[in-house]
PDB file of N, CA and C in Angstrom:
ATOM      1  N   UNK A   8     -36.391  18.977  41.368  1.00 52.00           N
ATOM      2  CA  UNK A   8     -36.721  20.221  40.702  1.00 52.00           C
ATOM      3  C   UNK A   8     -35.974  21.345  41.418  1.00 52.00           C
ATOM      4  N   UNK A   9     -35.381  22.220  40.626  1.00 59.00           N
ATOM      5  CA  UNK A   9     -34.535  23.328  41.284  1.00 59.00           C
ATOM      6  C   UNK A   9     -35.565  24.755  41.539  1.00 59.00           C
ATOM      7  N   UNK A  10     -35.214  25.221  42.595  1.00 66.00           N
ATOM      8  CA  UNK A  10     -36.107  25.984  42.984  1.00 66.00           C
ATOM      9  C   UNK A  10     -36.228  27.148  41.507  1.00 66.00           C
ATOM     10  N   UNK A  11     -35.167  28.007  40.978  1.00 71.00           N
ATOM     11  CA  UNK A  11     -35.257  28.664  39.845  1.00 71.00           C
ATOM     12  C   UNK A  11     -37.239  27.916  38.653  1.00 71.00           C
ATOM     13  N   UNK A  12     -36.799  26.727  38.854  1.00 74.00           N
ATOM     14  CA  UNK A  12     -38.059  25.688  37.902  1.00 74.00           C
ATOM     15  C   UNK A  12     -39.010  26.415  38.899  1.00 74.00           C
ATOM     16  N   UNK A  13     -39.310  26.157  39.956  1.00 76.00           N
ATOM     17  CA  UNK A  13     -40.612  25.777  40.858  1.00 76.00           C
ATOM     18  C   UNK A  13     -40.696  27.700  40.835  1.00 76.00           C
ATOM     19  N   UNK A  14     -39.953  28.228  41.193  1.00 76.00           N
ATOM     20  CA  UNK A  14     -40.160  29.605  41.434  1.00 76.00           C
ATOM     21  C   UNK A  14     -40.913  29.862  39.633  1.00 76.00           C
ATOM     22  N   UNK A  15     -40.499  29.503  38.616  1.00 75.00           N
ATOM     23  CA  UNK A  15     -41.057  29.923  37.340  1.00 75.00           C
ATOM     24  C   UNK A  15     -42.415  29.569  37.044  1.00 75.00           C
ATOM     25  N   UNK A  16     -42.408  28.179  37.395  1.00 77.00           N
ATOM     26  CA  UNK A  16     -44.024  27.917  37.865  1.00 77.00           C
ATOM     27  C   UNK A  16     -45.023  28.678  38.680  1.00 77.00           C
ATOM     28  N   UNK A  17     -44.572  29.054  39.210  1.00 79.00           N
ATOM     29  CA  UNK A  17     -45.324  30.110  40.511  1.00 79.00           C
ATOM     30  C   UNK A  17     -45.855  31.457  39.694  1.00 79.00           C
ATOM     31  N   UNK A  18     -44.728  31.920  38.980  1.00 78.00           N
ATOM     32  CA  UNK A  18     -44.844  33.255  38.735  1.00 78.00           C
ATOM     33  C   UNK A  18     -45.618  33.203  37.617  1.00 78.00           C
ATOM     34  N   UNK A  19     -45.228  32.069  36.619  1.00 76.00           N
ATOM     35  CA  UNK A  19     -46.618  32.308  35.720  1.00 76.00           C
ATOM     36  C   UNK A  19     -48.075  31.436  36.289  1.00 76.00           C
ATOM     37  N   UNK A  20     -48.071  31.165  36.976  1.00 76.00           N
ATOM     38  CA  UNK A  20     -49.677  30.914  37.207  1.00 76.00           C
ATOM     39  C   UNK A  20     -50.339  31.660  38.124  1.00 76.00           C
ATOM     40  N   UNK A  21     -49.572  32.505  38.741  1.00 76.00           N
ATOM     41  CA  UNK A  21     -49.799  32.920  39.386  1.00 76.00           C
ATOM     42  C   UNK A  21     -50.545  34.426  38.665  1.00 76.00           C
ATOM     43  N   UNK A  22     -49.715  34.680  37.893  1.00 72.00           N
ATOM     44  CA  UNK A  22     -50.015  35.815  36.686  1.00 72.00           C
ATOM     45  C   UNK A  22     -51.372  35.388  36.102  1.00 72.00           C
ATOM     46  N   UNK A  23     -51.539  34.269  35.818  1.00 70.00           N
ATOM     47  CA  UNK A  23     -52.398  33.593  34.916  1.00 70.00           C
ATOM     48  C   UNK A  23     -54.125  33.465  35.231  1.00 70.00           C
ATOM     49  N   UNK A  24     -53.731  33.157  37.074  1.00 73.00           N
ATOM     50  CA  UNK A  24     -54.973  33.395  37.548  1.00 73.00           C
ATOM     51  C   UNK A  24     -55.259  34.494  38.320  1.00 73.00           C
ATOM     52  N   UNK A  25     -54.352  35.306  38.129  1.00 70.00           N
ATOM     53  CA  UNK A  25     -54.680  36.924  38.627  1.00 70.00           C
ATOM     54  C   UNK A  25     -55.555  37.545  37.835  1.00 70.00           C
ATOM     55  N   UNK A  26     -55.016  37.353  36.452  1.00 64.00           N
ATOM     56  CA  UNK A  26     -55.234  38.036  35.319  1.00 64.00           C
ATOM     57  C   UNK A  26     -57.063  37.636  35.200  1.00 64.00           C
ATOM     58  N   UNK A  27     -57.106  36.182  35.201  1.00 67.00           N
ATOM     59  CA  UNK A  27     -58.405  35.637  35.063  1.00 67.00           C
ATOM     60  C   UNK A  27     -59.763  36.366  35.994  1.00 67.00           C
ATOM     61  N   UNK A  28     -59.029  36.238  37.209  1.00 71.00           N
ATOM     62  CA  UNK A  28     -59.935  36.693  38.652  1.00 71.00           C
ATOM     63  C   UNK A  28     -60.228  38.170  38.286  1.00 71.00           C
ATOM     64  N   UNK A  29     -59.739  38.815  37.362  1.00 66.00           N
ATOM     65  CA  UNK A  29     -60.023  40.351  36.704  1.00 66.00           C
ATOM     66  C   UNK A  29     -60.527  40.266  36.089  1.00 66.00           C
ATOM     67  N   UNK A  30     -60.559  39.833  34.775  1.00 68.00           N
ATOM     68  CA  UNK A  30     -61.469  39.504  34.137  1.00 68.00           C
ATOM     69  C   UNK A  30     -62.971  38.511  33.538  1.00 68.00           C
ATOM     70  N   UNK A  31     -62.552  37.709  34.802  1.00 75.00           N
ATOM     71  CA  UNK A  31     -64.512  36.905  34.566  1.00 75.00           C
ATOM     72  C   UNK A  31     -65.628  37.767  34.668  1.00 75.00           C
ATOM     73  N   UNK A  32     -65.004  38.317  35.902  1.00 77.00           N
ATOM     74  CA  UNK A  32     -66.749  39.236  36.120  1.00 77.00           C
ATOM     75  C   UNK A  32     -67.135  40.062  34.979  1.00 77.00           C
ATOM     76  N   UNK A  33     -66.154  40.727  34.297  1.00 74.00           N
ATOM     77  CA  UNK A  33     -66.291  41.355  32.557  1.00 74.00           C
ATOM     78  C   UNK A  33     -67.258  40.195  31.943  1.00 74.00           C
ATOM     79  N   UNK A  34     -66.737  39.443  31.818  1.00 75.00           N
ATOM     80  CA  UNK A  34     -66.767  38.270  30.559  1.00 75.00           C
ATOM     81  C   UNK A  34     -67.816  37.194  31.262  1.00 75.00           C
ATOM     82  N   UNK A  35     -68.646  37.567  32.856  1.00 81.00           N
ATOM     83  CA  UNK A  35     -69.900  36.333  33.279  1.00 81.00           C
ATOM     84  C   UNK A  35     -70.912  37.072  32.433  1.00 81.00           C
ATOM     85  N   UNK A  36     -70.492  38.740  33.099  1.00 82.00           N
ATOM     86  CA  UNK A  36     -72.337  39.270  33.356  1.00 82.00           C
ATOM     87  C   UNK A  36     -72.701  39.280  32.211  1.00 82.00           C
ATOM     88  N   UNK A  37     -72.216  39.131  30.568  1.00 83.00           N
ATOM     89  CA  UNK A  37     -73.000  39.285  29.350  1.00 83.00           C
ATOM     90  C   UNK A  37     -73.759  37.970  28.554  1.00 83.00           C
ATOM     91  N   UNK A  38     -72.934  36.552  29.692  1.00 86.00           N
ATOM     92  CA  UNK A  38     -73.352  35.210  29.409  1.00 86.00           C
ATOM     93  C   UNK A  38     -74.467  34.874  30.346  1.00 86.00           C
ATOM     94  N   UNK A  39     -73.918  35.249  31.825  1.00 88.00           N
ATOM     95  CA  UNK A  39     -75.078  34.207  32.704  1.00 88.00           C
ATOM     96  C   UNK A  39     -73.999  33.312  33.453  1.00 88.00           C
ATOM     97  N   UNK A  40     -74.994  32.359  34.656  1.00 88.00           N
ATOM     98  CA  UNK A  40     -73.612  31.923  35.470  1.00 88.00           C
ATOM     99  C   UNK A  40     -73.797  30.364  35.032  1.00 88.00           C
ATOM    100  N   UNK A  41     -74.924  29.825  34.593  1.00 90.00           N
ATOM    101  CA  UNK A  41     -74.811  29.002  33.842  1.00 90.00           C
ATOM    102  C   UNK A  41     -73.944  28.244  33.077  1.00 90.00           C
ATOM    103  N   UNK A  42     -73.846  29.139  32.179  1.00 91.00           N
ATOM    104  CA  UNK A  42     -72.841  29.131  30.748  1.00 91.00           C
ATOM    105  C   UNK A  42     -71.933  29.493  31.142  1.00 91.00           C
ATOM    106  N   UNK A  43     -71.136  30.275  32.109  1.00 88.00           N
ATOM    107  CA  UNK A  43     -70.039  30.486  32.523  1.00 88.00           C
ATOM    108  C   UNK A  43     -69.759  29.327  33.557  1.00 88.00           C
ATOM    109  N   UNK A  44     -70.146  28.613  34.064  1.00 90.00           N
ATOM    110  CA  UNK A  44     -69.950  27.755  34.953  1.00 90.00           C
ATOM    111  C   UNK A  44     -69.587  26.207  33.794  1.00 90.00           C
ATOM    112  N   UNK A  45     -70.421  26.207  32.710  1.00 94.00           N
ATOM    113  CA  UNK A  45     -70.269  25.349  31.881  1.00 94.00           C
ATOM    114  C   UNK A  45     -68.779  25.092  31.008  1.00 94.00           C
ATOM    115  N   UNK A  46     -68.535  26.784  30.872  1.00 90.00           N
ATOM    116  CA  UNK A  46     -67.801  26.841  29.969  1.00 90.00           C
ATOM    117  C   UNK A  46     -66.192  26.757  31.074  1.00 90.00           C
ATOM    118  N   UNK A  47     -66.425  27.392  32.540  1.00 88.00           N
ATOM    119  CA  UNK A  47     -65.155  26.504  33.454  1.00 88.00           C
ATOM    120  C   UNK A  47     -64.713  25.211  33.261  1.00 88.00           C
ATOM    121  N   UNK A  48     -65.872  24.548  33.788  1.00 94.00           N
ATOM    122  CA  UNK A  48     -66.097  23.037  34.187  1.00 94.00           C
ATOM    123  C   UNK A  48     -65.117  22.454  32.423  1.00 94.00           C
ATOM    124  N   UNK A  49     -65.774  22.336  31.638  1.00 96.00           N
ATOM    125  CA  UNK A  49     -65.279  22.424  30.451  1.00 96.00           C
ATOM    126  C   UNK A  49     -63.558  22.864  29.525  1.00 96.00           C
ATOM    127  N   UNK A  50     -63.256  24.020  29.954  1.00 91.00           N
ATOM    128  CA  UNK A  50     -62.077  24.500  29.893  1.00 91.00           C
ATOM    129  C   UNK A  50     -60.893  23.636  31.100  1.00 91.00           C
ATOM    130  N   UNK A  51     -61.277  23.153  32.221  1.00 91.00           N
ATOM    131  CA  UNK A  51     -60.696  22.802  33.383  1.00 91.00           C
ATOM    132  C   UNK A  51     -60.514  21.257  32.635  1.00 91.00           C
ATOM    133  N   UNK A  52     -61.434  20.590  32.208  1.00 96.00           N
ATOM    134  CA  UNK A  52     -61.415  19.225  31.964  1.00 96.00           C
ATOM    135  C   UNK A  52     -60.039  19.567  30.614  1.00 96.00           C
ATOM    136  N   UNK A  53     -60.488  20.282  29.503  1.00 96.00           N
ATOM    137  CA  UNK A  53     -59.214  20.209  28.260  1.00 96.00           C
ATOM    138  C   UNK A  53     -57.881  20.874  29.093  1.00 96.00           C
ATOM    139  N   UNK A  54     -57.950  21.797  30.181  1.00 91.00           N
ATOM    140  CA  UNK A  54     -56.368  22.018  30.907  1.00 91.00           C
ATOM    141  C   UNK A  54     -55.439  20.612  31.189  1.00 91.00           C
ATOM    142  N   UNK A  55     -56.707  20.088  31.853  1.00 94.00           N
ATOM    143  CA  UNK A  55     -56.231  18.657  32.820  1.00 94.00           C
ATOM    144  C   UNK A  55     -55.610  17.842  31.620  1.00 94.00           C
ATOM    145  N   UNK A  56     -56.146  17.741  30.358  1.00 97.00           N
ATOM    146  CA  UNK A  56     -56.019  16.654  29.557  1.00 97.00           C
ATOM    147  C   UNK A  56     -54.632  17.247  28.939  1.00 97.00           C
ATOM    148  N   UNK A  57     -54.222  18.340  28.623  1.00 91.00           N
ATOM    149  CA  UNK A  57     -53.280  18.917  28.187  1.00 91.00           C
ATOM    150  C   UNK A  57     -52.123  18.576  28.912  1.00 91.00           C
ATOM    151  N   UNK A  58     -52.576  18.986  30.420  1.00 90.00           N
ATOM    152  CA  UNK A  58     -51.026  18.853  31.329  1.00 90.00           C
ATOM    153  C   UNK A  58     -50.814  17.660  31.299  1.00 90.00           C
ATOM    154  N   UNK A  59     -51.494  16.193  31.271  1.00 94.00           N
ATOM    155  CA  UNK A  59     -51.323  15.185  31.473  1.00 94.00           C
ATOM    156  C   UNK A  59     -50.880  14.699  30.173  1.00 94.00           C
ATOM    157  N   UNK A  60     -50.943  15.100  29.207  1.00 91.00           N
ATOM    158  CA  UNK A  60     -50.240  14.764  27.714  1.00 91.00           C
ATOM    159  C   UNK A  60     -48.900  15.485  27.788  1.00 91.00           C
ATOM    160  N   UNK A  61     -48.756  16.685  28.477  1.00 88.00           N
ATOM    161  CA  UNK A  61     -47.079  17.340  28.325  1.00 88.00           C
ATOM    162  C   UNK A  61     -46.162  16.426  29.724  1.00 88.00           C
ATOM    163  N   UNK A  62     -47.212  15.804  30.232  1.00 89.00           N
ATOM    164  CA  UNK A  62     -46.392  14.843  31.332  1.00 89.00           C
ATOM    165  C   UNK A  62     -45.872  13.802  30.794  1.00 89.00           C
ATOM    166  N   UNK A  63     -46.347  13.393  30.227  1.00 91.00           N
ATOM    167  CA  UNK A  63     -46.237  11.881  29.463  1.00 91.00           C
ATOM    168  C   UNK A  63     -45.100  12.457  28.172  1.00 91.00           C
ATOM    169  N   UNK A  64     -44.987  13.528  27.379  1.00 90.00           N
ATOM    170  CA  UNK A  64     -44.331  14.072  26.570  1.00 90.00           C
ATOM    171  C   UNK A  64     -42.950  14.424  27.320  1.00 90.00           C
ATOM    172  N   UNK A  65     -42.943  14.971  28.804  1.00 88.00           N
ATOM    173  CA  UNK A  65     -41.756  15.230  29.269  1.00 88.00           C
ATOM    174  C   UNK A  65     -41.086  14.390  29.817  1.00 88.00           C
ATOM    175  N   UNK A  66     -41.690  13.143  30.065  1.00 90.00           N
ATOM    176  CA  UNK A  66     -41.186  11.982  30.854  1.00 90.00           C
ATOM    177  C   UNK A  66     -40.126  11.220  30.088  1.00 90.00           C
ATOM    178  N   UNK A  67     -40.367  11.686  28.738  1.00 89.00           N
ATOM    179  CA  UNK A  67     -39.306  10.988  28.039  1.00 89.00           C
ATOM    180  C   UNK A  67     -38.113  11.795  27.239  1.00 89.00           C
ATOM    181  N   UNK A  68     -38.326  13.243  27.683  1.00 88.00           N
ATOM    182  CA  UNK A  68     -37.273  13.921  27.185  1.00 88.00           C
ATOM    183  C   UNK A  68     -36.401  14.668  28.451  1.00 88.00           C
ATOM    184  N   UNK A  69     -35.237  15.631  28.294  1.00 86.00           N
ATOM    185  CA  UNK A  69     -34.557  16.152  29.437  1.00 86.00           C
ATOM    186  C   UNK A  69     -35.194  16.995  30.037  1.00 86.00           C
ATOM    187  N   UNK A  70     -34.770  17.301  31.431  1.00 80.00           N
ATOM    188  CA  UNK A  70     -35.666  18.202  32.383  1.00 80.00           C
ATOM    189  C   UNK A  70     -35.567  19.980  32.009  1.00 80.00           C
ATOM    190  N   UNK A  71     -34.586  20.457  30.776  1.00 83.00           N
ATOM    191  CA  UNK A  71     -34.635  21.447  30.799  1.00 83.00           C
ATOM    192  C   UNK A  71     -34.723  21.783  29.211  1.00 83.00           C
ATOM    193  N   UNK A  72     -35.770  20.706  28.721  1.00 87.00           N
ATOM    194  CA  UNK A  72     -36.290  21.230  27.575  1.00 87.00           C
ATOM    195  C   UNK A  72     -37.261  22.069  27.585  1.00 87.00           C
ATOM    196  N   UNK A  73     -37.268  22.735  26.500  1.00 86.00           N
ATOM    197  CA  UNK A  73     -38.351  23.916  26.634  1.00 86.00           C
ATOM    198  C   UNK A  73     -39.272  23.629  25.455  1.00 86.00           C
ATOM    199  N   UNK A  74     -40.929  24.204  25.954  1.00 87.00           N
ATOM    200  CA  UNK A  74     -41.809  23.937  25.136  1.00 87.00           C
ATOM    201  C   UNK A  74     -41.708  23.733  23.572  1.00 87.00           C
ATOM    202  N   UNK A  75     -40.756  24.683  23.014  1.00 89.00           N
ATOM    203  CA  UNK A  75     -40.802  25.179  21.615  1.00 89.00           C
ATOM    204  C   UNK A  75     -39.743  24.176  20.658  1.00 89.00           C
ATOM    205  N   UNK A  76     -39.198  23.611  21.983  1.00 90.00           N
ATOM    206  CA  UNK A  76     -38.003  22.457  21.541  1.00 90.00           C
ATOM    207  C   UNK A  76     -38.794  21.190  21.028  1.00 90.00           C
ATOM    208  N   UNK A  77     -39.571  21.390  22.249  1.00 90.00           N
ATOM    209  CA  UNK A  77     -40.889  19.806  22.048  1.00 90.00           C
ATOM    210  C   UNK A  77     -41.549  19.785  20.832  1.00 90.00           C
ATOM    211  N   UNK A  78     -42.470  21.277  20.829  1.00 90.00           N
ATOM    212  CA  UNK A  78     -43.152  21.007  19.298  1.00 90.00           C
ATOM    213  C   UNK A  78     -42.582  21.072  18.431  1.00 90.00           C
ATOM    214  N   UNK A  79     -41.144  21.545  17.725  1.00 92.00           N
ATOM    215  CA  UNK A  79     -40.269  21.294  17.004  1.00 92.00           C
ATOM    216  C   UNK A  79     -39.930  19.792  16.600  1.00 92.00           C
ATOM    217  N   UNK A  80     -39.591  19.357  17.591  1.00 91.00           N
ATOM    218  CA  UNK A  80     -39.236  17.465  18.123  1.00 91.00           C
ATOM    219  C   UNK A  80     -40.811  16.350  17.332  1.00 91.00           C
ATOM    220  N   UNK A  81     -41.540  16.899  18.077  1.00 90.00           N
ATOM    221  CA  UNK A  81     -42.578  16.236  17.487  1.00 90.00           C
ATOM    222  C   UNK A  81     -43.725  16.824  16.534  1.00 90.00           C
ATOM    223  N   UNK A  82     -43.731  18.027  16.482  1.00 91.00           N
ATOM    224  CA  UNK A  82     -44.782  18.332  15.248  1.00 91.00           C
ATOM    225  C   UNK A  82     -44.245  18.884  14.383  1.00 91.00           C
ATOM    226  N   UNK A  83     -42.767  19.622  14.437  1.00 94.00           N
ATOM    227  CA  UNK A  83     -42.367  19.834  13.236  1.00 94.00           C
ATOM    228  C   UNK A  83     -42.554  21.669  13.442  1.00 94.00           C
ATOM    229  N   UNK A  84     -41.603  22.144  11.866  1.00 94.00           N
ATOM    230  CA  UNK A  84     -41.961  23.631  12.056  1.00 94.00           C
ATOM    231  C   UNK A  84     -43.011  24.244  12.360  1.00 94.00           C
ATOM    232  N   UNK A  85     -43.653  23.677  12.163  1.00 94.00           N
ATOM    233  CA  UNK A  85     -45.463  24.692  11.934  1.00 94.00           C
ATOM    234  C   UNK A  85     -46.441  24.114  13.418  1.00 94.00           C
ATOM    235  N   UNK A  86     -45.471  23.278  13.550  1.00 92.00           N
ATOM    236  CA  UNK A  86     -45.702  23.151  15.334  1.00 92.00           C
ATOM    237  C   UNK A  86     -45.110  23.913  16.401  1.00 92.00           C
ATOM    238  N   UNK A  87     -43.826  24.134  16.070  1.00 94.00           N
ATOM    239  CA  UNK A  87     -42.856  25.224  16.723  1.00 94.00           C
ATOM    240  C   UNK A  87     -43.997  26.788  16.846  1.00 94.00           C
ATOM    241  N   UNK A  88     -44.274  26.780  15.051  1.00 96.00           N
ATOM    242  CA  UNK A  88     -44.638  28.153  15.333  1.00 96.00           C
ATOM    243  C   UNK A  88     -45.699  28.400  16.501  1.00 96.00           C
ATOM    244  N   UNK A  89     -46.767  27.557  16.230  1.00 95.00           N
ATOM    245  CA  UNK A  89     -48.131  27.376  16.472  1.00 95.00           C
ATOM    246  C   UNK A  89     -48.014  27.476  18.100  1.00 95.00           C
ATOM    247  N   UNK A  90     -46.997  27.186  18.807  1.00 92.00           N
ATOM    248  CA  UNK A  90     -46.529  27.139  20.119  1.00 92.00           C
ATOM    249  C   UNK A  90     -46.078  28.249  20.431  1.00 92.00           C
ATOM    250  N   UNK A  91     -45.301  29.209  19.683  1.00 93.00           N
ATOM    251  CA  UNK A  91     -44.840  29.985  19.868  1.00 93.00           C
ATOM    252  C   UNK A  91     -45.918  31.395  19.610  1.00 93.00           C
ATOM    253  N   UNK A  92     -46.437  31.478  18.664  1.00 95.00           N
ATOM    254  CA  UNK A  92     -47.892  32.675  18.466  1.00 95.00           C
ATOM    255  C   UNK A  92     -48.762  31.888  20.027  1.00 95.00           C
ATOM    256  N   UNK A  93     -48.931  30.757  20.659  1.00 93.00           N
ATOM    257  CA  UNK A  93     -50.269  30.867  21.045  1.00 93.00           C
ATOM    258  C   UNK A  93     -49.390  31.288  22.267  1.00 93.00           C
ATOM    259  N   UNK A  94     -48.197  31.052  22.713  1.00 91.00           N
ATOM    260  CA  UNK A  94     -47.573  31.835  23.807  1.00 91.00           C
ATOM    261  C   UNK A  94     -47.694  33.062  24.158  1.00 91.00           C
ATOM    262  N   UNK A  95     -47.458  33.762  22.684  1.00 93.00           N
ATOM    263  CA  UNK A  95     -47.365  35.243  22.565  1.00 93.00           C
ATOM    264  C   UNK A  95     -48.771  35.904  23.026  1.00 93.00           C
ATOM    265  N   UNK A  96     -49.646  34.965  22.073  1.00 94.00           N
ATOM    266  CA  UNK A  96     -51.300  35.650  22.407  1.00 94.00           C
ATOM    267  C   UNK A  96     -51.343  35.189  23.830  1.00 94.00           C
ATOM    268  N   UNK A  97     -50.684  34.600  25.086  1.00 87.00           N
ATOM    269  CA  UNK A  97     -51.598  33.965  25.818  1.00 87.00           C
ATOM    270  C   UNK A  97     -51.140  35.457  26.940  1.00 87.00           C
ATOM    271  N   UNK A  98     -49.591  36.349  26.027  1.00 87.00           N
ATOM    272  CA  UNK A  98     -49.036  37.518  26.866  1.00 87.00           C
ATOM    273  C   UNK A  98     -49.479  38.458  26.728  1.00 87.00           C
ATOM    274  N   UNK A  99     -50.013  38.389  25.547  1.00 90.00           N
ATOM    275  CA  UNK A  99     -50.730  39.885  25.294  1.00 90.00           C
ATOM    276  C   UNK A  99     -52.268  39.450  26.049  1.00 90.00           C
ATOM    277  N   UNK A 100     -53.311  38.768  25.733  1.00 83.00           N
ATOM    278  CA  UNK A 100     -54.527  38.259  26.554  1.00 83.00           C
ATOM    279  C   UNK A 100     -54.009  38.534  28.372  1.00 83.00           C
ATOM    280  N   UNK A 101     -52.962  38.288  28.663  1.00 78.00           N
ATOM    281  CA  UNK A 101     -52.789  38.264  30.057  1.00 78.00           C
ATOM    282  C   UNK A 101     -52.578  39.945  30.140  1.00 78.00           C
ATOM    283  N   UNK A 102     -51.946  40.672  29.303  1.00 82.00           N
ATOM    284  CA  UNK A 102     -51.888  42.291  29.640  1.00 82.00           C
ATOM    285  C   UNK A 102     -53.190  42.642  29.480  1.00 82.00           C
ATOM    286  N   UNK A 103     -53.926  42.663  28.450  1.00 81.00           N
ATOM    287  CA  UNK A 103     -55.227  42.713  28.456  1.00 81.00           C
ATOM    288  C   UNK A 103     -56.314  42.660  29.099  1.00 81.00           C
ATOM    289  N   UNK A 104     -56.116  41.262  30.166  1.00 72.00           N
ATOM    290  CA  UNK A 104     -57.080  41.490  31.473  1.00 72.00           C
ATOM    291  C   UNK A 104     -56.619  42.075  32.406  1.00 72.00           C
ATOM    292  N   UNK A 105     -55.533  42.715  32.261  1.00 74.00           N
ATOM    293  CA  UNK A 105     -54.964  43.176  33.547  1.00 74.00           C
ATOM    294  C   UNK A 105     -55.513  44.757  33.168  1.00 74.00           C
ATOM    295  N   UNK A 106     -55.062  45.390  32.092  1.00 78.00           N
ATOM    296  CA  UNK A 106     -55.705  46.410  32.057  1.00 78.00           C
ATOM    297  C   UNK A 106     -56.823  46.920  31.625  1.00 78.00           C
ATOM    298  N   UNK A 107     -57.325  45.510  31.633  1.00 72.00           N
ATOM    299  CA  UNK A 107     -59.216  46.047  31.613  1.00 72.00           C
ATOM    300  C   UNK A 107     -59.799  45.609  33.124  1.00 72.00           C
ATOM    301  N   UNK A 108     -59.170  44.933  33.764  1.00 66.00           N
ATOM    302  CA  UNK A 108     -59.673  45.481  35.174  1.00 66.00           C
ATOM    303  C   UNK A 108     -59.385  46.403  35.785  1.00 66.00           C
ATOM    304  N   UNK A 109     -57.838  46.849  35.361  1.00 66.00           N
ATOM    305  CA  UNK A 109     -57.288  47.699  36.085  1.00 66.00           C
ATOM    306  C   UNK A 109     -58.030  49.396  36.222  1.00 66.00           C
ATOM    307  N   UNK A 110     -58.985  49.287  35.059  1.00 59.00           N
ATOM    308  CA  UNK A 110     -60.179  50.296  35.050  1.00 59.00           C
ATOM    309  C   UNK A 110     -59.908  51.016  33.765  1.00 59.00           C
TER     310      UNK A 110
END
């Protein structure tokens, strides 16, 4: 893996759980820690199952394909898109917690 890869990894998860660590405490206190603990535990198990399906999906294609190539490849246009809007929402959701913690 070339550092450019590993450095891109970094920067978006890193974004990803910044963004998060701003916004739970918004999004516990109106549930409870319960249900927020449920709904982790839960979300963590469908992450895991996801990355381990794009592993098995990348293992058989080149190292510098990109997501939108994949769902194209295997689901077709309306897979492309569907990859491409939930990207978009996942940039705008990430500005979003940033500036609703940000006060």
């Amino acid at each position: 893996m070339k550092n450019r890869t590993l450095g891109s990894v970094f920067i978006v998860a890193g974004t990803t759980i910044g963004a998060g660590m701003l916004a739970m405490p918004l999004a516990a206190a109106g549930v409870g820690f319960g249900v927020t603990l449920a709904l982790l535990v839960g979300l963590w198990l469908l992450m895991c199952y996801t990355a381990l399906l794009l592993v098995e999906v990348y293992q058989h294609e080149q190292a510098d394909t990109g997501l939108g190539t994949l769902a194209k490849r295997y689901l077709g246009g309306g897979g492309q898109w569907l990859t491409s809007f939930s990207m978009m929402f996942l940039m705008y959701a990430l500005t979003a917690a940033y500036i609703s913690g940000a006060g």
